mmCIF file with all atom_site columns, C-alpha atoms in Angstrom:
data_model
loop_
_atom_site.group_PDB
_atom_site.id
_atom_site.type_symbol
_atom_site.label_atom_id
_atom_site.label_alt_id
_atom_site.label_comp_id
_atom_site.label_asym_id
_atom_site.label_entity_id
_atom_site.label_seq_id
_atom_site.pdbx_PDB_ins_code
_atom_site.Cartn_x
_atom_site.Cartn_y
_atom_site.Cartn_z
_atom_site.occupancy
_atom_site.B_iso_or_equiv
_atom_site.pdbx_formal_charge
_atom_site.auth_seq_id
_atom_site.auth_comp_id
_atom_site.auth_asym_id
_atom_site.auth_atom_id
_atom_site.pdbx_PDB_model_num
ATOM 1   C CA . MET A 1 1   ? 21.461  -16.308 -11.885 1.00 0.00 ? 275 MET A CA 1
ATOM 2   C CA . ALA A 1 2   ? 20.749  -12.766 -9.976  1.00 0.00 ? 276 ALA A CA 1
ATOM 3   C CA . THR A 1 3   ? 23.591  -10.620 -9.009  1.00 0.00 ? 277 THR A CA 1
ATOM 4   C CA . ARG A 1 4   ? 23.358  -8.774  -5.702  1.00 0.00 ? 278 ARG A CA 1
ATOM 5   C CA . GLU A 1 5   ? 22.822  -6.013  -7.389  1.00 0.00 ? 279 GLU A CA 1
ATOM 6   C CA . GLU A 1 6   ? 19.704  -7.367  -9.455  1.00 0.00 ? 280 GLU A CA 1
ATOM 7   C CA . LEU A 1 7   ? 18.368  -8.641  -5.641  1.00 0.00 ? 281 LEU A CA 1
ATOM 8   C CA . TYR A 1 8   ? 18.898  -5.389  -4.091  1.00 0.00 ? 282 TYR A CA 1
ATOM 9   C CA . ALA A 1 9   ? 17.042  -3.533  -7.451  1.00 0.00 ? 283 ALA A CA 1
ATOM 10  C CA . LYS A 1 10  ? 13.920  -5.962  -7.144  1.00 0.00 ? 284 LYS A CA 1
ATOM 11  C CA . PHE A 1 11  ? 13.919  -5.103  -3.436  1.00 0.00 ? 285 PHE A CA 1
ATOM 12  C CA . GLY A 1 12  ? 13.867  -1.673  -4.228  1.00 0.00 ? 286 GLY A CA 1
ATOM 13  C CA . ILE A 1 13  ? 11.232  -2.338  -6.946  1.00 0.00 ? 287 ILE A CA 1
ATOM 14  C CA . THR A 1 14  ? 9.013   -3.975  -4.540  1.00 0.00 ? 288 THR A CA 1
ATOM 15  C CA . ALA A 1 15  ? 9.418   -1.793  -1.856  1.00 0.00 ? 289 ALA A CA 1
ATOM 16  C CA . GLU A 1 16  ? 8.061   0.860   -4.045  1.00 0.00 ? 290 GLU A CA 1
ATOM 17  C CA . ALA A 1 17  ? 4.877   -1.123  -4.938  1.00 0.00 ? 291 ALA A CA 1
ATOM 18  C CA . GLY A 1 18  ? 4.261   -1.251  -1.040  1.00 0.00 ? 292 GLY A CA 1
ATOM 19  C CA . GLN A 1 19  ? 4.695   2.364   -0.754  1.00 0.00 ? 293 GLN A CA 1
ATOM 20  C CA . LEU A 1 20  ? 2.291   3.105   -3.740  1.00 0.00 ? 294 LEU A CA 1
ATOM 21  C CA . PHE A 1 21  ? -0.295  0.794   -2.212  1.00 0.00 ? 295 PHE A CA 1
ATOM 22  C CA . GLU A 1 22  ? -0.101  2.621   1.305   1.00 0.00 ? 296 GLU A CA 1
ATOM 23  C CA . THR A 1 23  ? 0.134   6.348   -0.173  1.00 0.00 ? 297 THR A CA 1
ATOM 24  C CA . ASP A 1 24  ? -3.086  5.587   -2.259  1.00 0.00 ? 298 ASP A CA 1
ATOM 25  C CA . LEU A 1 25  ? -4.802  4.203   0.667   1.00 0.00 ? 299 LEU A CA 1
ATOM 26  C CA . GLY A 1 26  ? -3.985  6.981   3.020   1.00 0.00 ? 300 GLY A CA 1
ATOM 27  C CA . THR A 1 27  ? -5.222  9.457   0.158   1.00 0.00 ? 301 THR A CA 1
ATOM 28  C CA . LEU A 1 28  ? -8.536  6.983   -0.266  1.00 0.00 ? 302 LEU A CA 1
ATOM 29  C CA . LEU A 1 29  ? -8.838  7.784   3.604   1.00 0.00 ? 303 LEU A CA 1
ATOM 30  C CA . LEU A 1 30  ? -8.474  11.387  3.381   1.00 0.00 ? 304 LEU A CA 1
ATOM 31  C CA . CYS A 1 31  ? -10.656 11.691  0.202   1.00 0.00 ? 305 CYS A CA 1
ATOM 32  C CA . LEU A 1 32  ? -13.587 9.821   2.258   1.00 0.00 ? 306 LEU A CA 1
ATOM 33  C CA . GLN A 1 33  ? -12.730 11.946  5.178   1.00 0.00 ? 307 GLN A CA 1
ATOM 34  C CA . GLY A 1 34  ? -13.124 14.835  3.115   1.00 0.00 ? 308 GLY A CA 1
ATOM 35  C CA . LEU A 1 35  ? -16.686 13.752  1.929   1.00 0.00 ? 309 LEU A CA 1
ATOM 36  C CA . GLU A 1 36  ? -17.819 12.798  5.360   1.00 0.00 ? 310 GLU A CA 1
ATOM 37  C CA . HIS A 1 37  ? -17.166 16.307  6.755   1.00 0.00 ? 311 HIS A CA 1
ATOM 38  C CA . GLY A 1 38  ? -17.818 18.082  3.347   1.00 0.00 ? 312 GLY A CA 1
ATOM 39  C CA . TRP A 1 39  ? -14.709 19.795  3.284   1.00 0.00 ? 313 TRP A CA 1
ATOM 40  C CA . HIS A 1 40  ? -14.986 19.872  -0.688  1.00 0.00 ? 314 HIS A CA 1
ATOM 41  C CA . VAL A 1 41  ? -18.097 21.970  -0.059  1.00 0.00 ? 315 VAL A CA 1
ATOM 42  C CA . THR A 1 42  ? -16.639 24.094  2.772   1.00 0.00 ? 316 THR A CA 1
ATOM 43  C CA . PRO A 1 43  ? -12.794 23.776  2.984   1.00 0.00 ? 317 PRO A CA 1
ATOM 44  C CA . ASP A 1 44  ? -11.346 23.529  6.630   1.00 0.00 ? 318 ASP A CA 1
ATOM 45  C CA . GLY A 1 45  ? -7.679  23.142  6.510   1.00 0.00 ? 319 GLY A CA 1
ATOM 46  C CA . GLU A 1 46  ? -6.879  22.858  9.691   1.00 0.00 ? 320 GLU A CA 1
ATOM 47  C CA . LYS A 1 47  ? -9.170  19.686  10.212  1.00 0.00 ? 321 LYS A CA 1
ATOM 48  C CA . ALA A 1 48  ? -7.905  18.395  7.042   1.00 0.00 ? 322 ALA A CA 1
ATOM 49  C CA . ARG A 1 49  ? -4.178  18.901  7.951   1.00 0.00 ? 323 ARG A CA 1
ATOM 50  C CA . ALA A 1 50  ? -4.939  17.462  11.469  1.00 0.00 ? 324 ALA A CA 1
ATOM 51  C CA . ALA A 1 51  ? -6.494  13.897  9.421   1.00 0.00 ? 325 ALA A CA 1
ATOM 52  C CA . LEU A 1 52  ? -3.821  14.136  7.061   1.00 0.00 ? 326 LEU A CA 1
ATOM 53  C CA . ASP A 1 53  ? -0.994  13.790  9.934   1.00 0.00 ? 327 ASP A CA 1
ATOM 54  C CA . GLU A 1 54  ? -2.839  11.262  11.820  1.00 0.00 ? 328 GLU A CA 1
ATOM 55  C CA . ILE A 1 55  ? -2.961  9.166   8.502   1.00 0.00 ? 329 ILE A CA 1
ATOM 56  C CA . ASP A 1 56  ? 0.953   10.031  7.605   1.00 0.00 ? 330 ASP A CA 1
ATOM 57  C CA . GLY A 1 57  ? 1.602   8.869   11.269  1.00 0.00 ? 331 GLY A CA 1
ATOM 58  C CA . SER A 1 58  ? -0.522  5.581   10.749  1.00 0.00 ? 332 SER A CA 1
ATOM 59  C CA . THR A 1 59  ? 0.770   1.890   9.608   1.00 0.00 ? 333 THR A CA 1
ATOM 60  C CA . LEU A 1 60  ? -0.591  0.198   6.868   1.00 0.00 ? 334 LEU A CA 1
ATOM 61  C CA . GLY A 1 61  ? -2.365  -2.247  9.097   1.00 0.00 ? 335 GLY A CA 1
ATOM 62  C CA . ARG A 1 62  ? -4.172  0.803   10.763  1.00 0.00 ? 336 ARG A CA 1
ATOM 63  C CA . LEU A 1 63  ? -4.735  2.148   7.487   1.00 0.00 ? 337 LEU A CA 1
ATOM 64  C CA . LEU A 1 64  ? -6.774  -0.695  6.551   1.00 0.00 ? 338 LEU A CA 1
ATOM 65  C CA . ASN A 1 65  ? -8.477  -1.067  9.511   1.00 0.00 ? 339 ASN A CA 1
ATOM 66  C CA . ASN A 1 66  ? -9.660  2.725   9.353   1.00 0.00 ? 340 ASN A CA 1
ATOM 67  C CA . LEU A 1 67  ? -10.853 1.988   5.584   1.00 0.00 ? 341 LEU A CA 1
ATOM 68  C CA . THR A 1 68  ? -12.792 -0.956  6.472   1.00 0.00 ? 342 THR A CA 1
ATOM 69  C CA . ARG A 1 69  ? -14.681 1.175   9.298   1.00 0.00 ? 343 ARG A CA 1
ATOM 70  C CA . ARG A 1 70  ? -15.671 3.367   6.269   1.00 0.00 ? 344 ARG A CA 1
ATOM 71  C CA . VAL A 1 71  ? -16.176 1.409   3.034   1.00 0.00 ? 345 VAL A CA 1
ATOM 72  C CA . ARG A 1 72  ? -17.972 -2.054  2.504   1.00 0.00 ? 346 ARG A CA 1
ATOM 73  C CA . PHE A 1 73  ? -15.786 -4.018  0.056   1.00 0.00 ? 347 PHE A CA 1
ATOM 74  C CA . ASP A 1 74  ? -17.232 -6.310  -2.113  1.00 0.00 ? 348 ASP A CA 1
ATOM 75  C CA . GLY A 1 75  ? -15.906 -10.106 -3.029  1.00 0.00 ? 349 GLY A CA 1
ATOM 76  C CA . ASN A 1 76  ? -12.490 -10.782 -1.549  1.00 0.00 ? 350 ASN A CA 1
ATOM 77  C CA . LEU A 1 77  ? -11.023 -7.438  -1.672  1.00 0.00 ? 351 LEU A CA 1
ATOM 78  C CA . GLU A 1 78  ? -10.772 -7.233  1.924   1.00 0.00 ? 352 GLU A CA 1
ATOM 79  C CA . GLN A 1 79  ? -8.991  -10.198 1.903   1.00 0.00 ? 353 GLN A CA 1
ATOM 80  C CA . LYS A 1 80  ? -6.604  -9.092  -0.941  1.00 0.00 ? 354 LYS A CA 1
ATOM 81  C CA . PHE A 1 81  ? -5.837  -5.927  1.065   1.00 0.00 ? 355 PHE A CA 1
ATOM 82  C CA . ALA A 1 82  ? -5.008  -7.792  3.998   1.00 0.00 ? 356 ALA A CA 1
ATOM 83  C CA . SER A 1 83  ? -2.772  -10.580 2.014   1.00 0.00 ? 357 SER A CA 1
ATOM 84  C CA . ALA A 1 84  ? -0.994  -7.530  0.664   1.00 0.00 ? 358 ALA A CA 1
ATOM 85  C CA . LEU A 1 85  ? -0.489  -6.254  3.990   1.00 0.00 ? 359 LEU A CA 1
ATOM 86  C CA . ARG A 1 86  ? 1.177   -9.650  5.166   1.00 0.00 ? 360 ARG A CA 1
ATOM 87  C CA . ALA A 1 87  ? 3.372   -9.537  1.846   1.00 0.00 ? 361 ALA A CA 1
ATOM 88  C CA . ARG A 1 88  ? 4.473   -6.147  2.760   1.00 0.00 ? 362 ARG A CA 1
ATOM 89  C CA . ASN A 1 89  ? 5.227   -6.804  6.201   1.00 0.00 ? 363 ASN A CA 1
ATOM 90  C CA . ARG A 1 90  ? 7.232   -10.237 5.017   1.00 0.00 ? 364 ARG A CA 1
ATOM 91  C CA . LEU A 1 91  ? 9.213   -7.666  2.731   1.00 0.00 ? 365 LEU A CA 1
ATOM 92  C CA . ASN A 1 92  ? 9.874   -5.158  5.309   1.00 0.00 ? 366 ASN A CA 1
ATOM 93  C CA . HIS A 1 93  ? 10.141  -6.754  8.485   1.00 0.00 ? 367 HIS A CA 1
ATOM 94  C CA . GLY A 1 94  ? 12.864  -9.464  7.979   1.00 0.00 ? 368 GLY A CA 1
ATOM 95  C CA . PHE A 1 95  ? 12.980  -10.226 4.576   1.00 0.00 ? 369 PHE A CA 1
ATOM 96  C CA . TYR A 1 96  ? 16.606  -10.884 4.539   1.00 0.00 ? 370 TYR A CA 1
ATOM 97  C CA . GLU A 1 97  ? 16.742  -12.479 7.847   1.00 0.00 ? 371 GLU A CA 1
ATOM 98  C CA . ARG A 1 98  ? 14.279  -15.068 6.445   1.00 0.00 ? 372 ARG A CA 1
ATOM 99  C CA . HIS A 1 99  ? 16.439  -16.204 3.478   1.00 0.00 ? 373 HIS A CA 1
ATOM 100 C CA . ASN A 1 100 ? 19.624  -15.955 5.600   1.00 0.00 ? 374 ASN A CA 1
ATOM 101 C CA . PHE A 1 101 ? 22.643  -17.139 3.557   1.00 0.00 ? 375 PHE A CA 1
ATOM 102 C CA . LYS A 1 102 ? 21.075  -17.851 0.413   1.00 0.00 ? 376 LYS A CA 1
ATOM 103 C CA . ILE A 1 103 ? 22.372  -14.118 -0.744  1.00 0.00 ? 377 ILE A CA 1
ATOM 104 C CA . GLN A 1 104 ? 25.756  -15.901 -0.818  1.00 0.00 ? 378 GLN A CA 1
ATOM 105 C CA . THR A 1 105 ? 24.905  -18.373 -3.697  1.00 0.00 ? 379 THR A CA 1
ATOM 106 C CA . ASP A 1 106 ? 23.271  -17.979 -6.967  1.00 0.00 ? 380 ASP A CA 1
ATOM 107 C CA . GLU A 1 107 ? 20.557  -20.146 -6.530  1.00 0.00 ? 381 GLU A CA 1
ATOM 108 C CA . GLY A 1 108 ? 19.890  -18.423 -3.529  1.00 0.00 ? 382 GLY A CA 1
ATOM 109 C CA . ARG A 1 109 ? 19.961  -15.002 -4.884  1.00 0.00 ? 383 ARG A CA 1
ATOM 110 C CA . ASP A 1 110 ? 17.842  -16.530 -7.556  1.00 0.00 ? 384 ASP A CA 1
ATOM 111 C CA . ALA A 1 111 ? 15.289  -17.769 -4.931  1.00 0.00 ? 385 ALA A CA 1
ATOM 112 C CA . MET A 1 112 ? 15.186  -14.308 -3.179  1.00 0.00 ? 386 MET A CA 1
ATOM 113 C CA . VAL A 1 113 ? 14.520  -12.742 -6.510  1.00 0.00 ? 387 VAL A CA 1
ATOM 114 C CA . ALA A 1 114 ? 11.621  -14.958 -6.907  1.00 0.00 ? 388 ALA A CA 1
ATOM 115 C CA . ASP A 1 115 ? 10.080  -14.124 -3.677  1.00 0.00 ? 389 ASP A CA 1
ATOM 116 C CA . LEU A 1 116 ? 10.349  -10.762 -4.595  1.00 0.00 ? 390 LEU A CA 1
ATOM 117 C CA . GLU A 1 117 ? 8.368   -11.378 -7.632  1.00 0.00 ? 391 GLU A CA 1
ATOM 118 C CA . ALA A 1 118 ? 6.037   -12.659 -5.928  1.00 0.00 ? 392 ALA A CA 1
ATOM 119 C CA . ILE A 1 119 ? 5.661   -9.769  -3.185  1.00 0.00 ? 393 ILE A CA 1
ATOM 120 C CA . HIS A 1 120 ? 5.863   -7.452  -5.944  1.00 0.00 ? 394 HIS A CA 1
ATOM 121 C CA . GLU A 1 121 ? 2.775   -9.022  -8.156  1.00 0.00 ? 395 GLU A CA 1
ATOM 122 C CA . GLU A 1 122 ? 0.684   -8.785  -4.851  1.00 0.00 ? 396 GLU A CA 1
ATOM 123 C CA . LEU A 1 123 ? 1.605   -5.511  -4.004  1.00 0.00 ? 397 LEU A CA 1
ATOM 124 C CA . PHE A 1 124 ? 1.439   -4.091  -7.399  1.00 0.00 ? 398 PHE A CA 1
ATOM 125 C CA . GLN A 1 125 ? -1.875  -5.625  -7.832  1.00 0.00 ? 399 GLN A CA 1
ATOM 126 C CA . ALA A 1 126 ? -3.383  -3.899  -4.625  1.00 0.00 ? 400 ALA A CA 1
ATOM 127 C CA . TRP A 1 127 ? -1.853  -0.787  -5.471  1.00 0.00 ? 401 TRP A CA 1
ATOM 128 C CA . GLN A 1 128 ? -3.776  -0.388  -9.093  1.00 0.00 ? 402 GLN A CA 1
ATOM 129 C CA . ILE A 1 129 ? -6.888  -1.646  -6.950  1.00 0.00 ? 403 ILE A CA 1
ATOM 130 C CA . ALA A 1 130 ? -6.269  0.933   -4.341  1.00 0.00 ? 404 ALA A CA 1
ATOM 131 C CA . SER A 1 131 ? -5.469  3.600   -6.985  1.00 0.00 ? 405 SER A CA 1
ATOM 132 C CA . ALA A 1 132 ? -8.631  2.877   -8.995  1.00 0.00 ? 406 ALA A CA 1
ATOM 133 C CA . MET A 1 133 ? -10.604 3.289   -5.966  1.00 0.00 ? 407 MET A CA 1
ATOM 134 C CA . THR A 1 134 ? -9.279  6.910   -4.953  1.00 0.00 ? 408 THR A CA 1
ATOM 135 C CA . SER A 1 135 ? -9.396  7.643   -8.949  1.00 0.00 ? 409 SER A CA 1
ATOM 136 C CA . LEU A 1 136 ? -13.383 7.198   -8.621  1.00 0.00 ? 410 LEU A CA 1
ATOM 137 C CA . VAL A 1 137 ? -13.675 8.773   -5.154  1.00 0.00 ? 411 VAL A CA 1
ATOM 138 C CA . SER A 1 138 ? -11.662 12.047  -6.157  1.00 0.00 ? 412 SER A CA 1
ATOM 139 C CA . ASP A 1 139 ? -13.613 12.325  -9.592  1.00 0.00 ? 413 ASP A CA 1
ATOM 140 C CA . HIS A 1 140 ? -16.640 12.129  -7.044  1.00 0.00 ? 414 HIS A CA 1
ATOM 141 C CA . ILE A 1 141 ? -15.270 14.914  -5.000  1.00 0.00 ? 415 ILE A CA 1
ATOM 142 C CA . LEU A 1 142 ? -14.532 16.993  -8.346  1.00 0.00 ? 416 LEU A CA 1
ATOM 143 C CA . ARG A 1 143 ? -17.981 16.648  -9.718  1.00 0.00 ? 417 ARG A CA 1
ATOM 144 C CA . ASP A 1 144 ? -19.524 17.789  -6.255  1.00 0.00 ? 418 ASP A CA 1
ATOM 145 C CA . ARG A 1 145 ? -17.566 20.993  -5.919  1.00 0.00 ? 419 ARG A CA 1
#
């Protein structure tokens, strides 16, 4: 039976996975823009800063849209990322509201934790994929310098 503290901890861990996913997508997008503009060969700090500021001001959905304009995804990767976006939105936009009074009972908290575990798994997998993609692009950039 989950306590409130365990529920809140799981929410935080799940939110972290969403943030890591979003951060890696932003880093990947910045790397791709750097490759497009040759910043790894001829640095342009001003344009790179402007690109980073735009990325940092973007929603996760906007990051994904910008990424799909630059990258062709194989298989079901685009759908996996879109599903992770929906999972992150379920978490950040009304998780407690949707579960309403469930937090008041042991069974309700258990159901909430189960929901968080499913969301966490989806976000964690998406983050791992985004992280691997970012590492590959970063390695390519470092080799080209």
